[in-house]
PDB file of C-alpha atoms in Angstrom:
ATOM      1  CA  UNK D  74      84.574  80.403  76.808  1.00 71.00           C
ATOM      2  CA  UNK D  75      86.638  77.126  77.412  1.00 82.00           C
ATOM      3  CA  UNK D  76      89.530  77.784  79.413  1.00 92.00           C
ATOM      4  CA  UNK D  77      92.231  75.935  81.408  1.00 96.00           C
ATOM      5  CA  UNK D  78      94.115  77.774  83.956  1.00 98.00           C
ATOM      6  CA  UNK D  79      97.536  76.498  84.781  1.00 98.00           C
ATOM      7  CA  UNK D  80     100.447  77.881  86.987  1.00 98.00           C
ATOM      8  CA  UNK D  81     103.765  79.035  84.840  1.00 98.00           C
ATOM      9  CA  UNK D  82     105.395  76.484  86.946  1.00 98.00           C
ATOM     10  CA  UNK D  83     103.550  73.916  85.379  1.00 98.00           C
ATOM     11  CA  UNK D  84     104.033  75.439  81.659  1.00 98.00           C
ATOM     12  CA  UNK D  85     107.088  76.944  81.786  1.00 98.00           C
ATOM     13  CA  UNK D  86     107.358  77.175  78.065  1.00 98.00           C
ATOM     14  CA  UNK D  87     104.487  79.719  77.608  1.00 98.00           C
ATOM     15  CA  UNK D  88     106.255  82.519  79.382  1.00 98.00           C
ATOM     16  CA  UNK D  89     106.867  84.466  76.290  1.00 98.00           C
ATOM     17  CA  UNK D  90     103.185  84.465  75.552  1.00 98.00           C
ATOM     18  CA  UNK D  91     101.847  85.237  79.434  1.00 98.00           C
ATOM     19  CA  UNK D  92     104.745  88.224  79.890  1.00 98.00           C
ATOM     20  CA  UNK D  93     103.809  89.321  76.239  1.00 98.00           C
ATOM     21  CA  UNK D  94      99.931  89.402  76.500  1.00 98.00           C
ATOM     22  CA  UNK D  95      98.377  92.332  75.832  1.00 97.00           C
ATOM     23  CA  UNK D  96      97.046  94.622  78.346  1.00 96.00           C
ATOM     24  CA  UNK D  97      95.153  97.827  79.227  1.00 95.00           C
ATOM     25  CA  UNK D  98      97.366  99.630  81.439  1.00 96.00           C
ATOM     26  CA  UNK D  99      97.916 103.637  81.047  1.00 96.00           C
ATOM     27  CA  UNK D 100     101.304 104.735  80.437  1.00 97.00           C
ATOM     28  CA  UNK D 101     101.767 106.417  83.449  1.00 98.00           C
ATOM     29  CA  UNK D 102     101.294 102.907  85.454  1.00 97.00           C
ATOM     30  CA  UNK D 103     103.932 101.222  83.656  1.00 96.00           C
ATOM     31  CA  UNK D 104     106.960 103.615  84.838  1.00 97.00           C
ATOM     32  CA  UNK D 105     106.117 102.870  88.890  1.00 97.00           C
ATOM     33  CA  UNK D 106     109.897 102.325  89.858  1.00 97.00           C
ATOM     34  CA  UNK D 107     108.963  99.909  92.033  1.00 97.00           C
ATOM     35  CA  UNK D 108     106.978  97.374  89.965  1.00 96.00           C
ATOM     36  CA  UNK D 109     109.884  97.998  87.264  1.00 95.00           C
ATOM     37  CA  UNK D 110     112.231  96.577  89.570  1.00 97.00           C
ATOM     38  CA  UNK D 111     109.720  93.954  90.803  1.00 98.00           C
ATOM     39  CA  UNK D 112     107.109  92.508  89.269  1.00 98.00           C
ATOM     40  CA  UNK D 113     109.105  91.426  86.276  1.00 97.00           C
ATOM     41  CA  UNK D 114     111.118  89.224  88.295  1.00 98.00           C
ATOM     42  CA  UNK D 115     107.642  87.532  89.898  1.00 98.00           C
ATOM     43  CA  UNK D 116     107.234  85.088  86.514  1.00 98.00           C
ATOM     44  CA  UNK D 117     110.917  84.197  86.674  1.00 98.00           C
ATOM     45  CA  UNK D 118     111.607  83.660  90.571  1.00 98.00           C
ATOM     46  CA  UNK D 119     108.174  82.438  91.622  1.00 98.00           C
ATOM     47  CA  UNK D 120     106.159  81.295  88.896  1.00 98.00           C
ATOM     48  CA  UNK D 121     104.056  79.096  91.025  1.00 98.00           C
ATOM     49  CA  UNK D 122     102.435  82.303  91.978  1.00 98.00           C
ATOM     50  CA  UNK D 123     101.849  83.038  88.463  1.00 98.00           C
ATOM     51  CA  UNK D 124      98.599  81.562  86.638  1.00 98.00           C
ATOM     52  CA  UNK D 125      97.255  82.192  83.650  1.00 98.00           C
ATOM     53  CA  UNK D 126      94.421  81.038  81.587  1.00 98.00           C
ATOM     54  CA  UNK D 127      94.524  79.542  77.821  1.00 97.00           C
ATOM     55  CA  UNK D 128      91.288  79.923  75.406  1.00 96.00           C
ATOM     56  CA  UNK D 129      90.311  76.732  72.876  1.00 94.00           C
ATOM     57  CA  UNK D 130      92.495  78.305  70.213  1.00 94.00           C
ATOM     58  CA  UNK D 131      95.809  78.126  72.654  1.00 95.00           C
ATOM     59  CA  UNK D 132      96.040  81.842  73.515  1.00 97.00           C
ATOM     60  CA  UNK D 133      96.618  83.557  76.704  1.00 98.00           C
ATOM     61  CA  UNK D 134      93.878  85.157  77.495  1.00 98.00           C
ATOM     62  CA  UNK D 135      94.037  85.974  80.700  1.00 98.00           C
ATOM     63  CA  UNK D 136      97.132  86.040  84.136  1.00 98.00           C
ATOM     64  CA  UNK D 137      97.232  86.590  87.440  1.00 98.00           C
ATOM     65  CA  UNK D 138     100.174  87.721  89.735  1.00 98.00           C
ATOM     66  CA  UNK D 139     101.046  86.908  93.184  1.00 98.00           C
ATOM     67  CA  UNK D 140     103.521  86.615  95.659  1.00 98.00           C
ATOM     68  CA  UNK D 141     103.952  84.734  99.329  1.00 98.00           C
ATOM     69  CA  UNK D 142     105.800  86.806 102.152  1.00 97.00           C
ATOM     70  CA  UNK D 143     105.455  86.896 105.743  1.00 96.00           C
ATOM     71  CA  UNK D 144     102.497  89.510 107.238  1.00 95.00           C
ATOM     72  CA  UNK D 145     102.475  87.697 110.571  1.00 86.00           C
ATOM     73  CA  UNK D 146      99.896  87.972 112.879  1.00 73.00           C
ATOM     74  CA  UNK D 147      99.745  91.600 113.689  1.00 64.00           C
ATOM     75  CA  UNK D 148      95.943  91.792 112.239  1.00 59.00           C
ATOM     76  CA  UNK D 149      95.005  94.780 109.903  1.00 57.00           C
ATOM     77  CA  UNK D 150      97.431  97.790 111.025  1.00 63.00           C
ATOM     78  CA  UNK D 151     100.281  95.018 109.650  1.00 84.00           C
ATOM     79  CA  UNK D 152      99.180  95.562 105.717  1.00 94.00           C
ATOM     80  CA  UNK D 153     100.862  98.486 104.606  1.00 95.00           C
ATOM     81  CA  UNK D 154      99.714 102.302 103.585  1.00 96.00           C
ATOM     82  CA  UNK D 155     102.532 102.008 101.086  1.00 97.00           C
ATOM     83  CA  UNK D 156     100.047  98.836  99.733  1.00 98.00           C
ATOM     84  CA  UNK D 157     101.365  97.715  96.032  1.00 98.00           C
ATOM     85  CA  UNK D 158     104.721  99.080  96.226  1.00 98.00           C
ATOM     86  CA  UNK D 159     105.657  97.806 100.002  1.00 97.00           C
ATOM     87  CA  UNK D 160     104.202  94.249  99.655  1.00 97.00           C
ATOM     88  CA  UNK D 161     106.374  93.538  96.490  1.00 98.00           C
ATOM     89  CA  UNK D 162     109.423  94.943  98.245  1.00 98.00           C
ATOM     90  CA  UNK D 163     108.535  92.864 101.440  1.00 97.00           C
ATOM     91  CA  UNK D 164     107.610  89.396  99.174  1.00 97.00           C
ATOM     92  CA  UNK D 165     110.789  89.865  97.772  1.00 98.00           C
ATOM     93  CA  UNK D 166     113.086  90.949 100.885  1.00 98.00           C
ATOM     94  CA  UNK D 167     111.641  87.901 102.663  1.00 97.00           C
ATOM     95  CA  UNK D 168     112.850  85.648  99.359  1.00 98.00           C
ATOM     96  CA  UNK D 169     116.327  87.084  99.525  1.00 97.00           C
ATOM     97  CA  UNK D 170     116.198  86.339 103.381  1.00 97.00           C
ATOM     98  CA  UNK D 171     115.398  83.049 103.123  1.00 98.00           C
ATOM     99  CA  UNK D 172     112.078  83.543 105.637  1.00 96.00           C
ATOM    100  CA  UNK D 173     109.146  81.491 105.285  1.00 97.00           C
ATOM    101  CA  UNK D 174     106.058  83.207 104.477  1.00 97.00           C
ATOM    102  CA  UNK D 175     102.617  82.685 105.677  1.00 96.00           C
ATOM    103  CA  UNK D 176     100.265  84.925 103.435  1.00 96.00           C
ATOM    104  CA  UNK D 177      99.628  85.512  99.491  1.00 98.00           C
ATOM    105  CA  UNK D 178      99.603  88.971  98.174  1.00 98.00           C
ATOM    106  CA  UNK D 179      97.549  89.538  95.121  1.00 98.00           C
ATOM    107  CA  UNK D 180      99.430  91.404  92.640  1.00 98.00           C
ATOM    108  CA  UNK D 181      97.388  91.759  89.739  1.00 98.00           C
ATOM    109  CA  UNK D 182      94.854  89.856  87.380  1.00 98.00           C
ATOM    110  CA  UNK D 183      95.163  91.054  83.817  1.00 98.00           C
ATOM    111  CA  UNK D 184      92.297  90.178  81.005  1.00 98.00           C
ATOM    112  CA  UNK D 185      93.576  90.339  77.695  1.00 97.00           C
ATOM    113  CA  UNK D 186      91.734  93.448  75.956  1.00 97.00           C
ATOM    114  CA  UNK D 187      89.672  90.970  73.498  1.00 95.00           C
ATOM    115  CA  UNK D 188      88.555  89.006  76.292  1.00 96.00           C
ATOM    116  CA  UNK D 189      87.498  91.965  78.738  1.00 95.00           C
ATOM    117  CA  UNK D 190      84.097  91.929  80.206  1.00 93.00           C
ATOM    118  CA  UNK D 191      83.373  88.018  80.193  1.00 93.00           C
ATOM    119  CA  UNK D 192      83.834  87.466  83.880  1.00 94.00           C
ATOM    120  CA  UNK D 193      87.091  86.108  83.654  1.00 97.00           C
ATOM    121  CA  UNK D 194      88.428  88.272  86.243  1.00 97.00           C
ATOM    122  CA  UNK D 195      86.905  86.724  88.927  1.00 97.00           C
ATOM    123  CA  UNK D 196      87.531  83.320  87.657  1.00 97.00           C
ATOM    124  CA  UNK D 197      91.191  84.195  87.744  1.00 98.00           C
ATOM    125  CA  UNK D 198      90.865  85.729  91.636  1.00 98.00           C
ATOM    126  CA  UNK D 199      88.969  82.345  92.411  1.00 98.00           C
ATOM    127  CA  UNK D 200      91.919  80.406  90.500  1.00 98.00           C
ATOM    128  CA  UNK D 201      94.654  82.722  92.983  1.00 98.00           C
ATOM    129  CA  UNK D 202      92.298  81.511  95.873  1.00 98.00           C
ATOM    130  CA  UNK D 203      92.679  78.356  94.920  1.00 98.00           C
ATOM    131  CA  UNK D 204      96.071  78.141  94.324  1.00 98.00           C
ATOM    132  CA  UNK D 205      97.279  79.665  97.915  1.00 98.00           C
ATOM    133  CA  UNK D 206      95.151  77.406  99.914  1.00 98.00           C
ATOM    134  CA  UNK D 207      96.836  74.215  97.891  1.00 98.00           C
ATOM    135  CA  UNK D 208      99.893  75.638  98.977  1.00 98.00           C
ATOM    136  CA  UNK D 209      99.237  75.487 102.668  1.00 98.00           C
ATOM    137  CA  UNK D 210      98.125  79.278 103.300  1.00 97.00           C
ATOM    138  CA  UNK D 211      95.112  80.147 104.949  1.00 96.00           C
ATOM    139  CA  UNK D 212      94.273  84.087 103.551  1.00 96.00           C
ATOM    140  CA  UNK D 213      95.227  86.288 100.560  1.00 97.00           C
ATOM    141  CA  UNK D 214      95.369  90.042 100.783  1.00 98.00           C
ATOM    142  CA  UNK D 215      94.820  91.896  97.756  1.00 98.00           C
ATOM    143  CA  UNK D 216      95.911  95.954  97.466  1.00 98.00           C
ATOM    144  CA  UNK D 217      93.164  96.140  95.094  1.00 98.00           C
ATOM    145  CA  UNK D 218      92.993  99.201  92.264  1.00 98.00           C
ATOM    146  CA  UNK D 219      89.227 100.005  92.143  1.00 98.00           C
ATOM    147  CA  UNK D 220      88.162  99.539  88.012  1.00 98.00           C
ATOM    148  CA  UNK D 221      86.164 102.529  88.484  1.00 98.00           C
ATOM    149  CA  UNK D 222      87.616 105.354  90.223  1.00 98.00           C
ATOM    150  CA  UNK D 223      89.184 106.611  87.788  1.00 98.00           C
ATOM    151  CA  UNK D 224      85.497 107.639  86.980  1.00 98.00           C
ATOM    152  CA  UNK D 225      85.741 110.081  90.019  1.00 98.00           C
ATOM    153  CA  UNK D 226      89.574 111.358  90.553  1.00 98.00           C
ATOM    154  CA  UNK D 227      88.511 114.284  93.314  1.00 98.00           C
ATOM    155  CA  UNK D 228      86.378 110.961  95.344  1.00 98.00           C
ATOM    156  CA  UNK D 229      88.440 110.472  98.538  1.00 98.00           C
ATOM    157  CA  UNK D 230      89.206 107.033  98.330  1.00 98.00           C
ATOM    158  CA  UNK D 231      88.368 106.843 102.100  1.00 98.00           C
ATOM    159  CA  UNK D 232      84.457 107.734 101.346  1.00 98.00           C
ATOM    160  CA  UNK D 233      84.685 105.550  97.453  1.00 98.00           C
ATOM    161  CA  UNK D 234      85.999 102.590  99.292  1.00 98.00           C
ATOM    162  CA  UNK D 235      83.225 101.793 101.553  1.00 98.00           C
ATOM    163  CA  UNK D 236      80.227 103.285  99.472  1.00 98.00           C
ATOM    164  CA  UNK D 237      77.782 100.400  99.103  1.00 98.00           C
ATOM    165  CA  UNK D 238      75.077  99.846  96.546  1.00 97.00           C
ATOM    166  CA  UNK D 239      71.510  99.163  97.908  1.00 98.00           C
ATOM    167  CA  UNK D 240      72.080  95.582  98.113  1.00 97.00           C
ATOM    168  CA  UNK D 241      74.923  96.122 100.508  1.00 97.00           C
ATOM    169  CA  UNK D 242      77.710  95.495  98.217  1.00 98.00           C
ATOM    170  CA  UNK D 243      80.687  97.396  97.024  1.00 98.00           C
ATOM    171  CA  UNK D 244      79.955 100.355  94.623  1.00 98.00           C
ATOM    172  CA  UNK D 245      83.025  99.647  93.036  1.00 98.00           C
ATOM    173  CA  UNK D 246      82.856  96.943  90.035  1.00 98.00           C
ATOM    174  CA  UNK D 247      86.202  95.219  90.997  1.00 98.00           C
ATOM    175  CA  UNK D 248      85.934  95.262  94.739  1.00 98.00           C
ATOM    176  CA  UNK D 249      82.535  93.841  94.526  1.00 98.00           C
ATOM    177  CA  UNK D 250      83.956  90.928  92.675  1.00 98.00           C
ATOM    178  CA  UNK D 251      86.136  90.793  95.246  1.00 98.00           C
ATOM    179  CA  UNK D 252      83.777  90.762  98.383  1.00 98.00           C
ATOM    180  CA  UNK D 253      81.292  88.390  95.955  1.00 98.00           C
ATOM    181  CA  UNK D 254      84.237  85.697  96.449  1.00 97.00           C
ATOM    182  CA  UNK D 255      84.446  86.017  99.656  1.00 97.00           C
ATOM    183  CA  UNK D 256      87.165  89.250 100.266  1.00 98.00           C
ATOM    184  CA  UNK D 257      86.867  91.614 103.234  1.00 97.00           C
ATOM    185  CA  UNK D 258      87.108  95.329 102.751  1.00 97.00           C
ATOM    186  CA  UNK D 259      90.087  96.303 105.163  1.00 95.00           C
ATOM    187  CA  UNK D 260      91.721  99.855 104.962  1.00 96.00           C
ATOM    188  CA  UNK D 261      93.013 102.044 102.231  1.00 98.00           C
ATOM    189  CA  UNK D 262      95.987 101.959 101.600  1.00 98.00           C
ATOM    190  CA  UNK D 263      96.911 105.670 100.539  1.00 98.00           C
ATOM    191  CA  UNK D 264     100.403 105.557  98.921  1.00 98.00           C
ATOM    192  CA  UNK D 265      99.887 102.640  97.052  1.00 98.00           C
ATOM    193  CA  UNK D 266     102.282 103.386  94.228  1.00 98.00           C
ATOM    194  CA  UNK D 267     104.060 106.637  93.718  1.00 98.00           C
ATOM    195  CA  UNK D 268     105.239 107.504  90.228  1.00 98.00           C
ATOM    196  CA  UNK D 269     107.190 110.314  90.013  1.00 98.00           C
ATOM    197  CA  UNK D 270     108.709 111.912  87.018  1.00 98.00           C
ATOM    198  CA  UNK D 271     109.723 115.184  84.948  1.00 98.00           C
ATOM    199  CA  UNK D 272     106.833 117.030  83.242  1.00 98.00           C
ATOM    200  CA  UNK D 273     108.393 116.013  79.755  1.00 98.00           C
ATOM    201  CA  UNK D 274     108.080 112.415  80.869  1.00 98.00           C
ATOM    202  CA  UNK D 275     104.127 113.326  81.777  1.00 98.00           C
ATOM    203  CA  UNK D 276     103.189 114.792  78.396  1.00 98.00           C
ATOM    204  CA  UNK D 277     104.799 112.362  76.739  1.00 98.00           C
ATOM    205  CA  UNK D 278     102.767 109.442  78.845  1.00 98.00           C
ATOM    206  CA  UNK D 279      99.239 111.113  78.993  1.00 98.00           C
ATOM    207  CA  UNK D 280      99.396 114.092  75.810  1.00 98.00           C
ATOM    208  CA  UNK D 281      98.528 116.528  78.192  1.00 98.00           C
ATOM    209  CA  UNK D 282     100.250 119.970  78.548  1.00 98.00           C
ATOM    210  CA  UNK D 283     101.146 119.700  82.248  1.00 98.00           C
ATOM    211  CA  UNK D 284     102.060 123.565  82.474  1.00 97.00           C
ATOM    212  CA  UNK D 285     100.186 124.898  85.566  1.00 97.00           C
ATOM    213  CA  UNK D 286     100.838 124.100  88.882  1.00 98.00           C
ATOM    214  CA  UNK D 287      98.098 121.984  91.120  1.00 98.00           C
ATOM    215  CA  UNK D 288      96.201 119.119  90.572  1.00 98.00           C
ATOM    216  CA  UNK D 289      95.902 117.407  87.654  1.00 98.00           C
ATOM    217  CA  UNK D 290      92.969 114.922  85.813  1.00 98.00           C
ATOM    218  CA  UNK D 291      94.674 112.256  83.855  1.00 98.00           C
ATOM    219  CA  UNK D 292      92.883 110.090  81.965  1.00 98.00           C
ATOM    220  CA  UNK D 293      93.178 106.272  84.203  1.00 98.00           C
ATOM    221  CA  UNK D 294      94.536 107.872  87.090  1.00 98.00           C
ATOM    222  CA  UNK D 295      92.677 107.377  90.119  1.00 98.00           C
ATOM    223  CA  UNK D 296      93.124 110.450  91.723  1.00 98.00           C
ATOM    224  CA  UNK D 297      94.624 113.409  90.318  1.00 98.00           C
ATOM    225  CA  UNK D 298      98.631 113.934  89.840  1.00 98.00           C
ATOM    226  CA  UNK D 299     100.601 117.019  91.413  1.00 98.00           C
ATOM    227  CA  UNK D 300     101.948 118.587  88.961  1.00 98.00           C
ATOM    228  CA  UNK D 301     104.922 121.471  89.548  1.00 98.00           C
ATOM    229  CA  UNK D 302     105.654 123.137  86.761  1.00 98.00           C
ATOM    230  CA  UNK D 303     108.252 125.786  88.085  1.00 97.00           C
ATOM    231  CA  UNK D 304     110.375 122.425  89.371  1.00 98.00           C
ATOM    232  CA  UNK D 305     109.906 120.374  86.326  1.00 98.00           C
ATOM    233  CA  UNK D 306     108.093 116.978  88.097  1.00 98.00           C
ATOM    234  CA  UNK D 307     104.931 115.806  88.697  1.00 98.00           C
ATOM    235  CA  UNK D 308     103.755 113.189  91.426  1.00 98.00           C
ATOM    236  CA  UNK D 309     101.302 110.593  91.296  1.00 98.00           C
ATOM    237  CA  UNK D 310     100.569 108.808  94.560  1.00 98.00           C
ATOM    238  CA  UNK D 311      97.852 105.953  94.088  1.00 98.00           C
ATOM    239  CA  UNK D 312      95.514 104.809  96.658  1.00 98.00           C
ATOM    240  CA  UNK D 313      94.520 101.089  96.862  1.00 98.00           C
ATOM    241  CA  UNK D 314      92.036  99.282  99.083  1.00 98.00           C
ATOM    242  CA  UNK D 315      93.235  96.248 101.163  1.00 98.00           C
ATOM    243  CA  UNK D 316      90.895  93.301 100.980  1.00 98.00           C
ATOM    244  CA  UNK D 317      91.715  90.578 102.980  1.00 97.00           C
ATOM    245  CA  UNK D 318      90.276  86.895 101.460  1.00 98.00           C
ATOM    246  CA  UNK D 319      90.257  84.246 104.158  1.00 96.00           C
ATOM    247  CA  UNK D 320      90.758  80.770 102.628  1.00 97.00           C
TER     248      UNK D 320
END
């Protein structure tokens, strides 16, 4: 496939067709308060930090997110347990404040559904890579959601995180890309992103009946959600692995 990859910045005129592409993402992920309030604001505020990648034919195939804050030099017990959530909150509290930053968060890399499974993921991550070491920064972090953990919702993320294949790299298809290119597995990140809601809200996301109380499987949910039926809500609280790319 013949692609150019580009920053927003540089294109500002296709950001109806990057915020509009198609995606993959269950329900569920898209009502995290936190990236509602966020990450929509990343293509309009910083869209430096926001590449994306154009097939032959002109069409977005593929975008990835990030955003610059300041992690300082307090090593690995500085990236957050609340991962996804905190570091948008942070990237963003440091805009508003005016305070330079000195490291790239990875927020996400997004293949458009037709285009899924021709290794354009990791040509985006290289592209991110890329495109925080032209702008002066030395490492990207990346609270990374494991492609296929979903696979095995009861797996601690603790033990799934670390398990290796026999060639000594990640089990995981997505953190392997990651550690391929050069990423460092650092530390879970256990509340990654919390979505909670009212049981109505749940069926009406996942078409399950969300009626008895304890833990429950949902379809592209990495581990299972709490669900309380007695009280009305259920909780989902994500767990994301920190991977820490030095440029």
């Amino acid at each position: 496939m013949v692609l150019r990859i580009v920053s927003l910045a540089e294109r500002p005129e296709r950001y109806d067709a990057v915020v509009g592409m198609a995606d993959t993402w269950p329900e569920f992920i898209r009502n995290d308060l936190v990236g509602n309030a966020h990450y929509g604001r990343i293509a309009g505020e910083l869209p430096e930090y926001v590449l994306f990648a154009e097939d032959e034919s002109g069409d977005v195939v593929a975008h990835a997110y990030s955003v610059p804050f300041a992690l300082g030099d307090e090593g690995p017990a500085a990236l957050p347990a609340r991962g996804w959530d905190e570091v948008l909150v942070w990237a963003f509290g440091d805009l508003r404040r005016g305070v330079t930053p000195d490291t790239v968060s990875a927020i996400s890399i997004v293949v458009a559904p037709h285009a899924q499974g021709t290794g354009l993921s990791a040509r985006m991550l290289s592209a991110m890579r890329d495109n925080a070491r032209a702008r002066g920064f030395g490492e990207v972090v990346a609270p990374v959601r494991p492609s296929a953990k979903h696979l095995e919702p009861w797996a601690p993320m603790e033990e799934y995180a670390f398990r290796t294949r026999d060639d000594g790299l990640p089990h995981d298809p997505w953190l392997r890309v990651h550690v391929r290119a050069g990423g460092r597995i650092e530390a879970v990140a256990p509340a990654s992103m919390t979505v909670a809601a009212s049981l109505d809200e749940w069926r009406e996301w996942t078409g399950l009946p969300f009626d008895k109380e304890g833990q429950v499987e949902v379809p592209g949910a990495l581990v299972p959600v709490h669900c309380e039926p007695t009280l009305g809500y259920g909780v989902y609280v994500e767990p994301n692995v920190w991977v820490r790319h030095t440029l």
